[in-house]
Amino acid sequence: MSDMPFNTSQNFIAGEWRSAASNETLSLETPSDGTELTRIARGGTADIDRAVAAARDGLAGPWGRMTAAERGRLLASMGRLVLDKADELARLEALDVGKPLRQAKADALALARYLEFYGGAADKLHGETIPYQQGYTVLTLREPHGVTGHIVPWNYPMQIIGRSVGAALAMGNATVLKPAEEACLTALAFARIAEQAGFPAGAINVVTGLGEEAGAALSAHGGIDHISFTGSVATGTLVQTAAARHAIPVTLELGGKSPQIVFADADLDAALPFLVNAGIQNAGQTCSAASRILIQRPIHDALLGRMAERYRALKAGPALADLDLGPVVSGRQQEIVEGYLAFARKDGLAVAAEGSIIANAPKGGHYIRPTLLAGATADHRLAQEEIFGPVQVVIPFEDEADAIRIANGTPYGLVAGVWTRDGGRQFRLARAIRTGQVFINNYGAGGGVELPFGGVKRSGHGREKGFEALYGFSTLKTVAILHG
Ligand code: NAD
């Protein structure tokens, strides 16, 4: 990036770029060809200690003294800088994560939108007055938690940093961000842009490193007042356990096995692109990917056929070639997804269709053919577990009750889509499905800066995005004044 960073092997702490205390670095791979892209700092406990102390100092300094309007203005300025640099950010993300350029650009624009949205919202969250006993005035104050920790995954770094760090800053918290070790460049670019926008030292600190080192140190740190974690159920459970030792609040945005449910009366032409795109976007590495497609029996075969036709046209290749899909993020992720596909074949699931990998895709890249599976029962392993790759499973259903039972029949509850023209059914399904979001006659995998987002069951708890996030990133103080 022309004016950016950056020495990618440094952390951003207290407004300064510094190597890890250990001076060690880690290799960052480009998934499109498997070569080393650059090196990043191997941050650990000492770096997290410094970052948390810097955030605490930030709260005691100019950042902590800013008014809500001033914080909002800074966020808005940063949003404009992100817009100016959207192409550069998209290229960085495409190289780092492997997502096609257009999808990476959409993420950069979403980051700008989060900064605009939370910039505008910073001074809009008001307290209340509460009628109480004679002689009292009681009011509530919205206050920042203090120092907030943010652990994010590799699949949508810019979007998740925007929604999480953006909302925390709007409320006046000082933040420590730990990006995933597979994808750090846009997190570092975020710090660089914050510096250019004029954020005071300590408001934003970024420490790169391994999850079990820097991530574990952050979630166990006694100096943080809140932690926001986005990632897998297994790690989220560790983070919540560590946070419980200090009794601090936690937001968990975890995985999913989200269904799109298509009734026989649906507008199939409208549904079709959403059905497929929401499964293969970002090579299926999306927490809210529509990885299960439930189709009502009378239209099952015809709609499966139309989906298969689309699948056969899908192409995977290097991120900069900007095809339908890039590679998955790492060799490890490739092995996991290929393991699921091998199991599906062994277990007799029908491969309804596959896309292709372009002929000149680099050998070392982590490419997977997008695969549409059919003939699975609702309790099949591939219909229950999060695969996190370009694989969708089609399941037939009989009637409304059957659809609800299947939709709710996994450990997850993140997002659902319902396609039907029946107005009454739209409302019944919206209420009966246990998820954090339901889309009727559309599907928004991760979309909508303004829309509160989060899960129930194993998909997590707490809400990010929208105005709702501002409640999560603040605490309420009740002030009772006895004045007679
Ligand atoms: P992951 O849990 O392996 O890693 C996520 C983050 O946690 C990374 O920054 C990692 O370094 C860190 N980490 C790893 N071990 C840690 C530890 N012991 N202590 C603290 N931090 C640690 O998840 P992943 O494989 O990177 O991401 C994929 C998962 O994330 C999927 O399950 C996906 O559904 C979920 N996800 C959810 C959302 C959402 O908003 N609900 C969004 C994106 C991804």
PDB file of N, CA, C and O and ligand atoms in Angstrom, residues 151-156 160 163 178-182 209-217 219 229-236 238-239 252-256 285-288 332-333 386 388 412 414 453-455 459 464, ligand 1:
ATOM      1  N   ILE A 151     -11.148  -9.620  19.716  1.00  0.00           N
ATOM      2  CA  ILE A 151     -10.461 -10.724  19.036  1.00  0.00           C
ATOM      3  C   ILE A 151     -11.281 -11.065  17.801  1.00  0.00           C
ATOM      4  O   ILE A 151     -12.471 -11.386  17.917  1.00  0.00           O
ATOM      5  N   VAL A 152     -10.674 -10.952  16.634  1.00  0.00           N
ATOM      6  CA  VAL A 152     -11.442 -11.140  15.388  1.00  0.00           C
ATOM      7  C   VAL A 152     -10.854 -12.280  14.555  1.00  0.00           C
ATOM      8  O   VAL A 152      -9.679 -12.603  14.672  1.00  0.00           O
ATOM      9  N   PRO A 153     -11.688 -12.888  13.715  1.00  0.00           N
ATOM     10  CA  PRO A 153     -11.215 -13.991  12.860  1.00  0.00           C
ATOM     11  C   PRO A 153     -10.688 -13.463  11.523  1.00  0.00           C
ATOM     12  O   PRO A 153     -10.661 -12.256  11.285  1.00  0.00           O
ATOM     13  N   TRP A 154     -10.329 -14.390  10.642  1.00  0.00           N
ATOM     14  CA  TRP A 154      -9.687 -14.016   9.384  1.00  0.00           C
ATOM     15  C   TRP A 154     -10.665 -13.841   8.235  1.00  0.00           C
ATOM     16  O   TRP A 154     -10.292 -13.421   7.160  1.00  0.00           O
ATOM     17  N   ASN A 155     -11.931 -14.217   8.421  1.00  0.00           N
ATOM     18  CA  ASN A 155     -12.781 -14.295   7.228  1.00  0.00           C
ATOM     19  C   ASN A 155     -13.290 -12.948   6.715  1.00  0.00           C
ATOM     20  O   ASN A 155     -13.402 -12.756   5.515  1.00  0.00           O
ATOM     21  N   TYR A 156     -13.624 -12.046   7.652  1.00  0.00           N
ATOM     22  CA  TYR A 156     -14.059 -10.695   7.250  1.00  0.00           C
ATOM     23  C   TYR A 156     -13.384  -9.670   8.156  1.00  0.00           C
ATOM     24  O   TYR A 156     -14.070  -8.958   8.902  1.00  0.00           O
ATOM     25  N   ILE A 160     -15.530  -6.920  10.520  1.00  0.00           N
ATOM     26  CA  ILE A 160     -15.683  -7.237  11.946  1.00  0.00           C
ATOM     27  C   ILE A 160     -14.964  -6.193  12.809  1.00  0.00           C
ATOM     28  O   ILE A 160     -15.458  -5.802  13.868  1.00  0.00           O
ATOM     29  N   ARG A 163     -17.369  -3.132  12.869  1.00  0.00           N
ATOM     30  CA  ARG A 163     -18.577  -3.223  13.715  1.00  0.00           C
ATOM     31  C   ARG A 163     -18.224  -3.279  15.190  1.00  0.00           C
ATOM     32  O   ARG A 163     -18.982  -2.799  16.037  1.00  0.00           O
ATOM     33  N   LYS A 178      -6.853  -7.769  18.595  1.00  0.00           N
ATOM     34  CA  LYS A 178      -5.984  -8.897  18.238  1.00  0.00           C
ATOM     35  C   LYS A 178      -6.583  -9.542  16.996  1.00  0.00           C
ATOM     36  O   LYS A 178      -7.558 -10.279  17.072  1.00  0.00           O
ATOM     37  N   PRO A 179      -6.003  -9.266  15.810  1.00  0.00           N
ATOM     38  CA  PRO A 179      -6.517  -9.913  14.599  1.00  0.00           C
ATOM     39  C   PRO A 179      -6.073 -11.369  14.530  1.00  0.00           C
ATOM     40  O   PRO A 179      -5.184 -11.790  15.271  1.00  0.00           O
ATOM     41  N   ALA A 180      -6.673 -12.131  13.616  1.00  0.00           N
ATOM     42  CA  ALA A 180      -6.292 -13.537  13.444  1.00  0.00           C
ATOM     43  C   ALA A 180      -4.902 -13.614  12.808  1.00  0.00           C
ATOM     44  O   ALA A 180      -4.548 -12.771  11.973  1.00  0.00           O
ATOM     45  N   GLU A 181      -4.148 -14.613  13.173  1.00  0.00           N
ATOM     46  CA  GLU A 181      -2.772 -14.736  12.654  1.00  0.00           C
ATOM     47  C   GLU A 181      -2.726 -14.985  11.152  1.00  0.00           C
ATOM     48  O   GLU A 181      -1.717 -14.774  10.508  1.00  0.00           O
ATOM     49  N   GLU A 182      -3.860 -15.447  10.571  1.00  0.00           N
ATOM     50  CA  GLU A 182      -3.894 -15.701   9.125  1.00  0.00           C
ATOM     51  C   GLU A 182      -4.147 -14.418   8.334  1.00  0.00           C
ATOM     52  O   GLU A 182      -3.976 -14.406   7.113  1.00  0.00           O
ATOM     53  N   GLY A 209      -0.422 -11.757  16.477  1.00  0.00           N
ATOM     54  CA  GLY A 209       0.216 -12.914  17.109  1.00  0.00           C
ATOM     55  C   GLY A 209      -0.708 -14.104  17.092  1.00  0.00           C
ATOM     56  O   GLY A 209      -1.827 -14.044  16.565  1.00  0.00           O
ATOM     57  N   LEU A 210      -0.258 -15.181  17.678  1.00  0.00           N
ATOM     58  CA  LEU A 210      -1.040 -16.416  17.689  1.00  0.00           C
ATOM     59  C   LEU A 210      -2.207 -16.328  18.671  1.00  0.00           C
ATOM     60  O   LEU A 210      -2.083 -15.679  19.718  1.00  0.00           O
ATOM     61  N   GLY A 211      -3.275 -17.039  18.343  1.00  0.00           N
ATOM     62  CA  GLY A 211      -4.431 -17.041  19.233  1.00  0.00           C
ATOM     63  C   GLY A 211      -4.090 -17.527  20.623  1.00  0.00           C
ATOM     64  O   GLY A 211      -4.466 -16.913  21.626  1.00  0.00           O
ATOM     65  N   GLU A 212      -3.335 -18.648  20.672  1.00  0.00           N
ATOM     66  CA  GLU A 212      -3.066 -19.232  21.998  1.00  0.00           C
ATOM     67  C   GLU A 212      -2.033 -18.419  22.788  1.00  0.00           C
ATOM     68  O   GLU A 212      -1.836 -18.672  23.966  1.00  0.00           O
ATOM     69  N   GLU A 213      -1.400 -17.438  22.134  1.00  0.00           N
ATOM     70  CA  GLU A 213      -0.462 -16.570  22.860  1.00  0.00           C
ATOM     71  C   GLU A 213      -1.104 -15.186  23.074  1.00  0.00           C
ATOM     72  O   GLU A 213      -1.632 -14.916  24.145  1.00  0.00           O
ATOM     73  N   ALA A 214      -1.094 -14.353  22.028  1.00  0.00           N
ATOM     74  CA  ALA A 214      -1.631 -12.996  22.197  1.00  0.00           C
ATOM     75  C   ALA A 214      -3.130 -13.013  22.518  1.00  0.00           C
ATOM     76  O   ALA A 214      -3.601 -12.248  23.379  1.00  0.00           O
ATOM     77  N   GLY A 215      -3.883 -13.894  21.847  1.00  0.00           N
ATOM     78  CA  GLY A 215      -5.334 -13.935  22.072  1.00  0.00           C
ATOM     79  C   GLY A 215      -5.652 -14.383  23.490  1.00  0.00           C
ATOM     80  O   GLY A 215      -6.473 -13.765  24.186  1.00  0.00           O
ATOM     81  N   ALA A 216      -4.981 -15.445  23.923  1.00  0.00           N
ATOM     82  CA  ALA A 216      -5.229 -15.953  25.279  1.00  0.00           C
ATOM     83  C   ALA A 216      -4.803 -14.912  26.316  1.00  0.00           C
ATOM     84  O   ALA A 216      -5.491 -14.712  27.323  1.00  0.00           O
ATOM     85  N   ALA A 217      -3.691 -14.219  26.049  1.00  0.00           N
ATOM     86  CA  ALA A 217      -3.225 -13.193  27.008  1.00  0.00           C
ATOM     87  C   ALA A 217      -4.241 -12.064  27.118  1.00  0.00           C
ATOM     88  O   ALA A 217      -4.505 -11.551  28.206  1.00  0.00           O
ATOM     89  N   SER A 219      -7.574 -12.228  26.466  1.00  0.00           N
ATOM     90  CA  SER A 219      -8.853 -12.605  27.091  1.00  0.00           C
ATOM     91  C   SER A 219      -8.693 -12.873  28.587  1.00  0.00           C
ATOM     92  O   SER A 219      -9.653 -12.753  29.340  1.00  0.00           O
ATOM     93  N   PHE A 229     -15.541 -11.184  21.157  1.00  0.00           N
ATOM     94  CA  PHE A 229     -14.868 -12.264  20.440  1.00  0.00           C
ATOM     95  C   PHE A 229     -15.712 -12.701  19.255  1.00  0.00           C
ATOM     96  O   PHE A 229     -16.908 -12.963  19.401  1.00  0.00           O
ATOM     97  N   THR A 230     -15.101 -12.814  18.101  1.00  0.00           N
ATOM     98  CA  THR A 230     -15.759 -13.393  16.934  1.00  0.00           C
ATOM     99  C   THR A 230     -14.883 -14.530  16.443  1.00  0.00           C
ATOM    100  O   THR A 230     -13.702 -14.321  16.155  1.00  0.00           O
ATOM    101  N   GLY A 231     -15.452 -15.725  16.341  1.00  0.00           N
ATOM    102  CA  GLY A 231     -14.664 -16.870  15.901  1.00  0.00           C
ATOM    103  C   GLY A 231     -15.410 -18.150  16.184  1.00  0.00           C
ATOM    104  O   GLY A 231     -16.642 -18.181  16.199  1.00  0.00           O
ATOM    105  N   SER A 232     -14.655 -19.207  16.431  1.00  0.00           N
ATOM    106  CA  SER A 232     -15.277 -20.527  16.566  1.00  0.00           C
ATOM    107  C   SER A 232     -15.876 -20.738  17.961  1.00  0.00           C
ATOM    108  O   SER A 232     -15.500 -20.049  18.920  1.00  0.00           O
ATOM    109  N   VAL A 233     -16.760 -21.713  18.047  1.00  0.00           N
ATOM    110  CA  VAL A 233     -17.399 -22.024  19.337  1.00  0.00           C
ATOM    111  C   VAL A 233     -16.336 -22.475  20.344  1.00  0.00           C
ATOM    112  O   VAL A 233     -16.349 -22.049  21.509  1.00  0.00           O
ATOM    113  N   ALA A 234     -15.389 -23.290  19.875  1.00  0.00           N
ATOM    114  CA  ALA A 234     -14.385 -23.831  20.798  1.00  0.00           C
ATOM    115  C   ALA A 234     -13.565 -22.698  21.424  1.00  0.00           C
ATOM    116  O   ALA A 234     -13.376 -22.648  22.645  1.00  0.00           O
ATOM    117  N   THR A 235     -13.103 -21.768  20.595  1.00  0.00           N
ATOM    118  CA  THR A 235     -12.291 -20.673  21.141  1.00  0.00           C
ATOM    119  C   THR A 235     -13.151 -19.704  21.951  1.00  0.00           C
ATOM    120  O   THR A 235     -12.721 -19.211  22.994  1.00  0.00           O
ATOM    121  N   GLY A 236     -14.362 -19.465  21.475  1.00  0.00           N
ATOM    122  CA  GLY A 236     -15.255 -18.569  22.211  1.00  0.00           C
ATOM    123  C   GLY A 236     -15.499 -19.061  23.631  1.00  0.00           C
ATOM    124  O   GLY A 236     -15.554 -18.277  24.582  1.00  0.00           O
ATOM    125  N   LEU A 238     -13.395 -20.810  25.407  1.00  0.00           N
ATOM    126  CA  LEU A 238     -12.171 -20.516  26.173  1.00  0.00           C
ATOM    127  C   LEU A 238     -12.129 -19.043  26.589  1.00  0.00           C
ATOM    128  O   LEU A 238     -11.768 -18.710  27.719  1.00  0.00           O
ATOM    129  N   VAL A 239     -12.514 -18.178  25.656  1.00  0.00           N
ATOM    130  CA  VAL A 239     -12.467 -16.736  25.931  1.00  0.00           C
ATOM    131  C   VAL A 239     -13.465 -16.378  27.037  1.00  0.00           C
ATOM    132  O   VAL A 239     -13.149 -15.630  27.968  1.00  0.00           O
ATOM    133  N   LEU A 252     -20.081 -12.783  22.313  1.00  0.00           N
ATOM    134  CA  LEU A 252     -19.583 -13.900  21.506  1.00  0.00           C
ATOM    135  C   LEU A 252     -20.351 -13.956  20.189  1.00  0.00           C
ATOM    136  O   LEU A 252     -21.570 -14.143  20.187  1.00  0.00           O
ATOM    137  N   GLU A 253     -19.638 -13.786  19.095  1.00  0.00           N
ATOM    138  CA  GLU A 253     -20.221 -13.947  17.752  1.00  0.00           C
ATOM    139  C   GLU A 253     -19.588 -15.202  17.182  1.00  0.00           C
ATOM    140  O   GLU A 253     -18.432 -15.187  16.756  1.00  0.00           O
ATOM    141  N   LEU A 254     -20.329 -16.308  17.174  1.00  0.00           N
ATOM    142  CA  LEU A 254     -19.710 -17.594  16.836  1.00  0.00           C
ATOM    143  C   LEU A 254     -20.219 -18.135  15.488  1.00  0.00           C
ATOM    144  O   LEU A 254     -20.563 -17.367  14.612  1.00  0.00           O
ATOM    145  N   GLY A 255     -20.263 -19.420  15.376  1.00  0.00           N
ATOM    146  CA  GLY A 255     -20.542 -20.025  14.068  1.00  0.00           C
ATOM    147  C   GLY A 255     -22.017 -20.171  13.758  1.00  0.00           C
ATOM    148  O   GLY A 255     -22.879 -19.650  14.464  1.00  0.00           O
ATOM    149  N   GLY A 256     -22.307 -20.909  12.692  1.00  0.00           N
ATOM    150  CA  GLY A 256     -23.697 -21.100  12.293  1.00  0.00           C
ATOM    151  C   GLY A 256     -23.862 -22.268  11.340  1.00  0.00           C
ATOM    152  O   GLY A 256     -22.891 -22.842  10.838  1.00  0.00           O
ATOM    153  N   GLN A 285     -16.705 -19.245   3.591  1.00  0.00           N
ATOM    154  CA  GLN A 285     -16.123 -18.992   4.923  1.00  0.00           C
ATOM    155  C   GLN A 285     -16.812 -17.777   5.547  1.00  0.00           C
ATOM    156  O   GLN A 285     -16.212 -16.734   5.777  1.00  0.00           O
ATOM    157  N   THR A 286     -18.088 -17.947   5.783  1.00  0.00           N
ATOM    158  CA  THR A 286     -18.922 -16.866   6.301  1.00  0.00           C
ATOM    159  C   THR A 286     -19.736 -17.446   7.437  1.00  0.00           C
ATOM    160  O   THR A 286     -20.363 -18.500   7.266  1.00  0.00           O
ATOM    161  N   CYS A 287     -19.725 -16.763   8.589  1.00  0.00           N
ATOM    162  CA  CYS A 287     -20.445 -17.327   9.740  1.00  0.00           C
ATOM    163  C   CYS A 287     -21.917 -17.489   9.421  1.00  0.00           C
ATOM    164  O   CYS A 287     -22.559 -18.426   9.860  1.00  0.00           O
ATOM    165  N   SER A 288     -22.450 -16.548   8.625  1.00  0.00           N
ATOM    166  CA  SER A 288     -23.881 -16.592   8.310  1.00  0.00           C
ATOM    167  C   SER A 288     -24.119 -17.166   6.907  1.00  0.00           C
ATOM    168  O   SER A 288     -25.152 -16.902   6.295  1.00  0.00           O
ATOM    169  N   ARG A 332      -4.733 -25.668   6.238  1.00  0.00           N
ATOM    170  CA  ARG A 332      -5.485 -26.336   7.311  1.00  0.00           C
ATOM    171  C   ARG A 332      -6.988 -26.289   7.000  1.00  0.00           C
ATOM    172  O   ARG A 332      -7.693 -27.285   7.117  1.00  0.00           O
ATOM    173  N   GLN A 333      -7.445 -25.126   6.577  1.00  0.00           N
ATOM    174  CA  GLN A 333      -8.870 -24.974   6.251  1.00  0.00           C
ATOM    175  C   GLN A 333      -9.235 -25.867   5.061  1.00  0.00           C
ATOM    176  O   GLN A 333     -10.293 -26.493   5.040  1.00  0.00           O
ATOM    177  N   GLU A 386     -20.713 -27.053  11.083  1.00  0.00           N
ATOM    178  CA  GLU A 386     -20.273 -25.932  10.254  1.00  0.00           C
ATOM    179  C   GLU A 386     -19.059 -26.376   9.443  1.00  0.00           C
ATOM    180  O   GLU A 386     -18.048 -26.783  10.017  1.00  0.00           O
ATOM    181  N   PHE A 388     -17.598 -24.453   6.806  1.00  0.00           N
ATOM    182  CA  PHE A 388     -16.785 -23.265   6.546  1.00  0.00           C
ATOM    183  C   PHE A 388     -15.986 -23.393   5.247  1.00  0.00           C
ATOM    184  O   PHE A 388     -14.779 -23.130   5.191  1.00  0.00           O
ATOM    185  N   TYR A 412     -26.877 -24.536  16.362  1.00  0.00           N
ATOM    186  CA  TYR A 412     -26.652 -23.121  16.054  1.00  0.00           C
ATOM    187  C   TYR A 412     -27.949 -22.335  15.898  1.00  0.00           C
ATOM    188  O   TYR A 412     -29.012 -22.926  15.730  1.00  0.00           O
ATOM    189  N   LEU A 414     -27.985 -18.611  14.072  1.00  0.00           N
ATOM    190  CA  LEU A 414     -27.437 -17.293  13.703  1.00  0.00           C
ATOM    191  C   LEU A 414     -28.393 -16.535  12.776  1.00  0.00           C
ATOM    192  O   LEU A 414     -28.929 -15.495  13.144  1.00  0.00           O
ATOM    193  N   PHE A 453     -26.985  -7.760  14.942  1.00  0.00           N
ATOM    194  CA  PHE A 453     -26.559  -9.078  14.471  1.00  0.00           C
ATOM    195  C   PHE A 453     -25.959  -9.861  15.621  1.00  0.00           C
ATOM    196  O   PHE A 453     -25.235  -9.300  16.453  1.00  0.00           O
ATOM    197  N   GLY A 454     -26.244 -11.168  15.641  1.00  0.00           N
ATOM    198  CA  GLY A 454     -25.661 -12.026  16.666  1.00  0.00           C
ATOM    199  C   GLY A 454     -26.497 -13.283  16.761  1.00  0.00           C
ATOM    200  O   GLY A 454     -27.492 -13.422  16.051  1.00  0.00           O
ATOM    201  N   GLY A 455     -26.098 -14.182  17.629  1.00  0.00           N
ATOM    202  CA  GLY A 455     -26.752 -15.475  17.626  1.00  0.00           C
ATOM    203  C   GLY A 455     -27.473 -15.829  18.899  1.00  0.00           C
ATOM    204  O   GLY A 455     -27.452 -15.090  19.894  1.00  0.00           O
ATOM    205  N   SER A 459     -24.457 -20.190  18.606  1.00  0.00           N
ATOM    206  CA  SER A 459     -23.975 -19.098  17.749  1.00  0.00           C
ATOM    207  C   SER A 459     -23.558 -17.877  18.552  1.00  0.00           C
ATOM    208  O   SER A 459     -23.050 -16.909  17.975  1.00  0.00           O
ATOM    209  N   GLU A 464     -23.915  -7.234  17.958  1.00  0.00           N
ATOM    210  CA  GLU A 464     -23.095  -6.178  17.384  1.00  0.00           C
ATOM    211  C   GLU A 464     -23.858  -5.629  16.187  1.00  0.00           C
ATOM    212  O   GLU A 464     -24.916  -6.116  15.834  1.00  0.00           O
TER     213      GLU A 464
HETATM  214  P1  NAD B   1     -10.899 -19.198  15.747  1.00  0.00           P
HETATM  215  O1  NAD B   1     -11.771 -19.306  16.925  1.00  0.00           O
HETATM  216  O2  NAD B   1      -9.892 -20.240  15.492  1.00  0.00           O
HETATM  217  O3  NAD B   1     -10.072 -17.821  15.790  1.00  0.00           O
HETATM  218  C1  NAD B   1     -10.696 -16.580  15.986  1.00  0.00           C
HETATM  219  C2  NAD B   1      -9.751 -15.664  16.713  1.00  0.00           C
HETATM  220  O4  NAD B   1      -9.466 -16.207  17.998  1.00  0.00           O
HETATM  221  C3  NAD B   1      -8.388 -15.466  16.036  1.00  0.00           C
HETATM  222  O5  NAD B   1      -7.998 -14.113  16.204  1.00  0.00           O
HETATM  223  C4  NAD B   1      -7.486 -16.365  16.839  1.00  0.00           C
HETATM  224  O6  NAD B   1      -6.143 -15.933  16.831  1.00  0.00           O
HETATM  225  C5  NAD B   1      -8.075 -16.231  18.218  1.00  0.00           C
HETATM  226  N1  NAD B   1      -7.754 -17.327  19.132  1.00  0.00           N
HETATM  227  C6  NAD B   1      -7.415 -18.613  18.824  1.00  0.00           C
HETATM  228  N2  NAD B   1      -7.167 -19.321  19.955  1.00  0.00           N
HETATM  229  C7  NAD B   1      -7.363 -18.467  20.985  1.00  0.00           C
HETATM  230  C8  NAD B   1      -7.299 -18.606  22.402  1.00  0.00           C
HETATM  231  N3  NAD B   1      -6.941 -19.761  22.972  1.00  0.00           N
HETATM  232  N4  NAD B   1      -7.600 -17.540  23.161  1.00  0.00           N
HETATM  233  C9  NAD B   1      -7.980 -16.381  22.595  1.00  0.00           C
HETATM  234  N5  NAD B   1      -8.035 -16.174  21.271  1.00  0.00           N
HETATM  235  C10 NAD B   1      -7.744 -17.206  20.466  1.00  0.00           C
HETATM  236  O7  NAD B   1     -11.882 -19.028  14.539  1.00  0.00           O
HETATM  237  P2  NAD B   1     -11.510 -18.935  13.000  1.00  0.00           P
HETATM  238  O8  NAD B   1     -11.260 -20.302  12.498  1.00  0.00           O
HETATM  239  O9  NAD B   1     -10.466 -17.892  12.801  1.00  0.00           O
HETATM  240  O10 NAD B   1     -12.868 -18.347  12.408  1.00  0.00           O
HETATM  241  C11 NAD B   1     -13.869 -19.166  11.969  1.00  0.00           C
HETATM  242  C12 NAD B   1     -15.015 -19.197  12.952  1.00  0.00           C
HETATM  243  O11 NAD B   1     -15.474 -17.883  13.247  1.00  0.00           O
HETATM  244  C13 NAD B   1     -16.203 -19.902  12.370  1.00  0.00           C
HETATM  245  O12 NAD B   1     -16.782 -20.762  13.325  1.00  0.00           O
HETATM  246  C14 NAD B   1     -17.157 -18.772  12.023  1.00  0.00           C
HETATM  247  O13 NAD B   1     -18.490 -19.137  11.962  1.00  0.00           O
HETATM  248  C15 NAD B   1     -16.877 -17.800  13.115  1.00  0.00           C
HETATM  249  N6  NAD B   1     -17.279 -16.444  12.733  1.00  0.00           N
HETATM  250  C16 NAD B   1     -18.382 -15.887  13.329  1.00  0.00           C
HETATM  251  C17 NAD B   1     -18.812 -14.620  12.963  1.00  0.00           C
HETATM  252  C18 NAD B   1     -20.029 -14.006  13.608  1.00  0.00           C
HETATM  253  O14 NAD B   1     -20.191 -12.809  13.510  1.00  0.00           O
HETATM  254  N7  NAD B   1     -20.889 -14.749  14.265  1.00  0.00           N
HETATM  255  C19 NAD B   1     -18.128 -13.911  11.981  1.00  0.00           C
HETATM  256  C20 NAD B   1     -17.018 -14.497  11.396  1.00  0.00           C
HETATM  257  C21 NAD B   1     -16.608 -15.775  11.789  1.00  0.00           C
END
